[in-house]
Amino acid sequence: MKQAKRKTVVAELLERKCPMLEKEVLIANKTGLHARPASMFVQTANKFHSKIVLKTAQKEVDAKSILSILSLGLTKGSSVILQVEGDDEEAAMQSLTDLIASKFGEAE
Amino acid sequence: MKQQDDLKADFRGKGVITGIAIAKVRKIEEDLSKYMARYHADSLEQEIAKIHASFQNVSVSLSENVQNLKAKGMEEQAAIMEAHRVMAQDPLLLQNALSKVETNHSAPCAVLEATEEAAAMFENIPDAYFRERAVDIRDVGKSIVRDILGIKTGSYAGQEAVILCGNEIEPSVIANIPTEQIAGVLLGQGSTTCHAVIIAKARAIPTIVGIEAELTHISDGDKLIINGETGEVFINPQPDIEAFYRQKLQAQLALKEYYERLKYLPAETTDGRRVKLAANISTHLDVEAAIKNFGAEGVGLFRSEFLLKTALFC
């Protein structure tokens, strides 16, 4: 497979035809993806090699960048598409969806 | 002795955390421009290396902060610093700084521009909480720039407690100073949900906000009296004013000491009737202090409307 040089993560993901994991997730914790949950999310994402992207109707961002995640302004009740692609994509998808489902350990 | 009514404050802000503080003021240097003007850039390779090294240094020092704060049980402040650490490791921010240095050839300028761009992006988000994260990203950017410029953030150990004063005080600045070194906080900006205020609140430090117009009247090292209840500020007060407030401060300290001794005693009347001691709290974050500092056994008034406001730090 030809690998285009110096493409952004997002452009590369869009271009590739190979399968990737995709899941729509609901941000249900009361504060949304604010600083603390976003930093937990990034730290979890960084444990994996896979490329991980968060996608809303407006934009797509690198999920390993806290600034990008915070820039989405995801408040409680927002839904977002999580795309994972790479050799450890299944484990990454599992960990990240578990983290979101756990509401980042926040109290109700 | 004068009455309080006779003592006219130099000006008044919005008191957010009650208590009297009498101390010298330390103005938080937000302005890096004089250092920037003196900066001489090296070769592009060296500037690039400086950017990499300073991102790394700042993220290491932030993780040390996180550990220290956690060790002291300051979970809330630790979480804020943890988010800063993740920002200092942000690949996008680093890339952006590296691409800017290609054109401006100055590591500190490149970092400032990159963080300013990120901060501007936050300021466009409708949700107030997200908007306020612009302060955090600027804070991280300035820490990195200070590291490149070799500016030491002065040690506070062994010094007299000071009143911190600035338009915005960066959360990292306030989180890194031990509680006993901060007598009070004066903020130019008026937000009561910014991280600096939240940290001050968790530590019960007398705090006044919204004095932006008066900031220029305060010089580093001035002696100030601040009254966090009324929002009054006195600059280099007359002896009679100081005497009056010293007395109030003494009473405040004596009362605190007295309460401290009582906190673990059972709440019992002299004839042996046991009552439940409950604390009025604003958010769930106050629970720990209510138990630890005041020995509360329950909650009296709970400001449940705050739960509906999303602007609080998670």
PDB file of N, CA, C and O in Angstrom, chain B residues 5 47 129 135 263 285 305:
ATOM      1  N   ASP B   5     -16.807  52.384  59.747  1.00  0.00           N
ATOM      2  CA  ASP B   5     -17.433  53.307  58.805  1.00  0.00           C
ATOM      3  C   ASP B   5     -16.518  54.470  58.425  1.00  0.00           C
ATOM      4  O   ASP B   5     -16.635  55.046  57.360  1.00  0.00           O
ATOM      5  N   GLU B  47      17.197  26.608  17.748  1.00  0.00           N
ATOM      6  CA  GLU B  47      15.875  27.066  18.177  1.00  0.00           C
ATOM      7  C   GLU B  47      14.884  25.898  18.224  1.00  0.00           C
ATOM      8  O   GLU B  47      14.085  25.783  19.139  1.00  0.00           O
ATOM      9  N   TYR B 129     -17.283  27.412  30.009  1.00  0.00           N
ATOM     10  CA  TYR B 129     -16.222  26.595  30.597  1.00  0.00           C
ATOM     11  C   TYR B 129     -15.090  26.376  29.604  1.00  0.00           C
ATOM     12  O   TYR B 129     -13.916  26.553  29.928  1.00  0.00           O
ATOM     13  N   VAL B 135      -7.200  30.378  29.233  1.00  0.00           N
ATOM     14  CA  VAL B 135      -6.257  30.776  30.287  1.00  0.00           C
ATOM     15  C   VAL B 135      -5.251  29.655  30.541  1.00  0.00           C
ATOM     16  O   VAL B 135      -4.056  29.897  30.680  1.00  0.00           O
ATOM     17  N   LYS B 263     -13.157  20.976  66.421  1.00  0.00           N
ATOM     18  CA  LYS B 263     -13.788  20.299  65.290  1.00  0.00           C
ATOM     19  C   LYS B 263     -14.060  18.810  65.495  1.00  0.00           C
ATOM     20  O   LYS B 263     -15.007  18.285  64.945  1.00  0.00           O
ATOM     21  N   LEU B 285     -17.528  19.510  45.687  1.00  0.00           N
ATOM     22  CA  LEU B 285     -16.104  19.687  45.965  1.00  0.00           C
ATOM     23  C   LEU B 285     -15.844  20.173  47.385  1.00  0.00           C
ATOM     24  O   LEU B 285     -14.754  20.058  47.900  1.00  0.00           O
ATOM     25  N   GLU B 305     -28.420  24.487  42.735  1.00  0.00           N
ATOM     26  CA  GLU B 305     -28.483  25.172  41.439  1.00  0.00           C
ATOM     27  C   GLU B 305     -27.123  25.157  40.738  1.00  0.00           C
ATOM     28  O   GLU B 305     -27.049  25.226  39.517  1.00  0.00           O
TER      29      GLU B 305
END
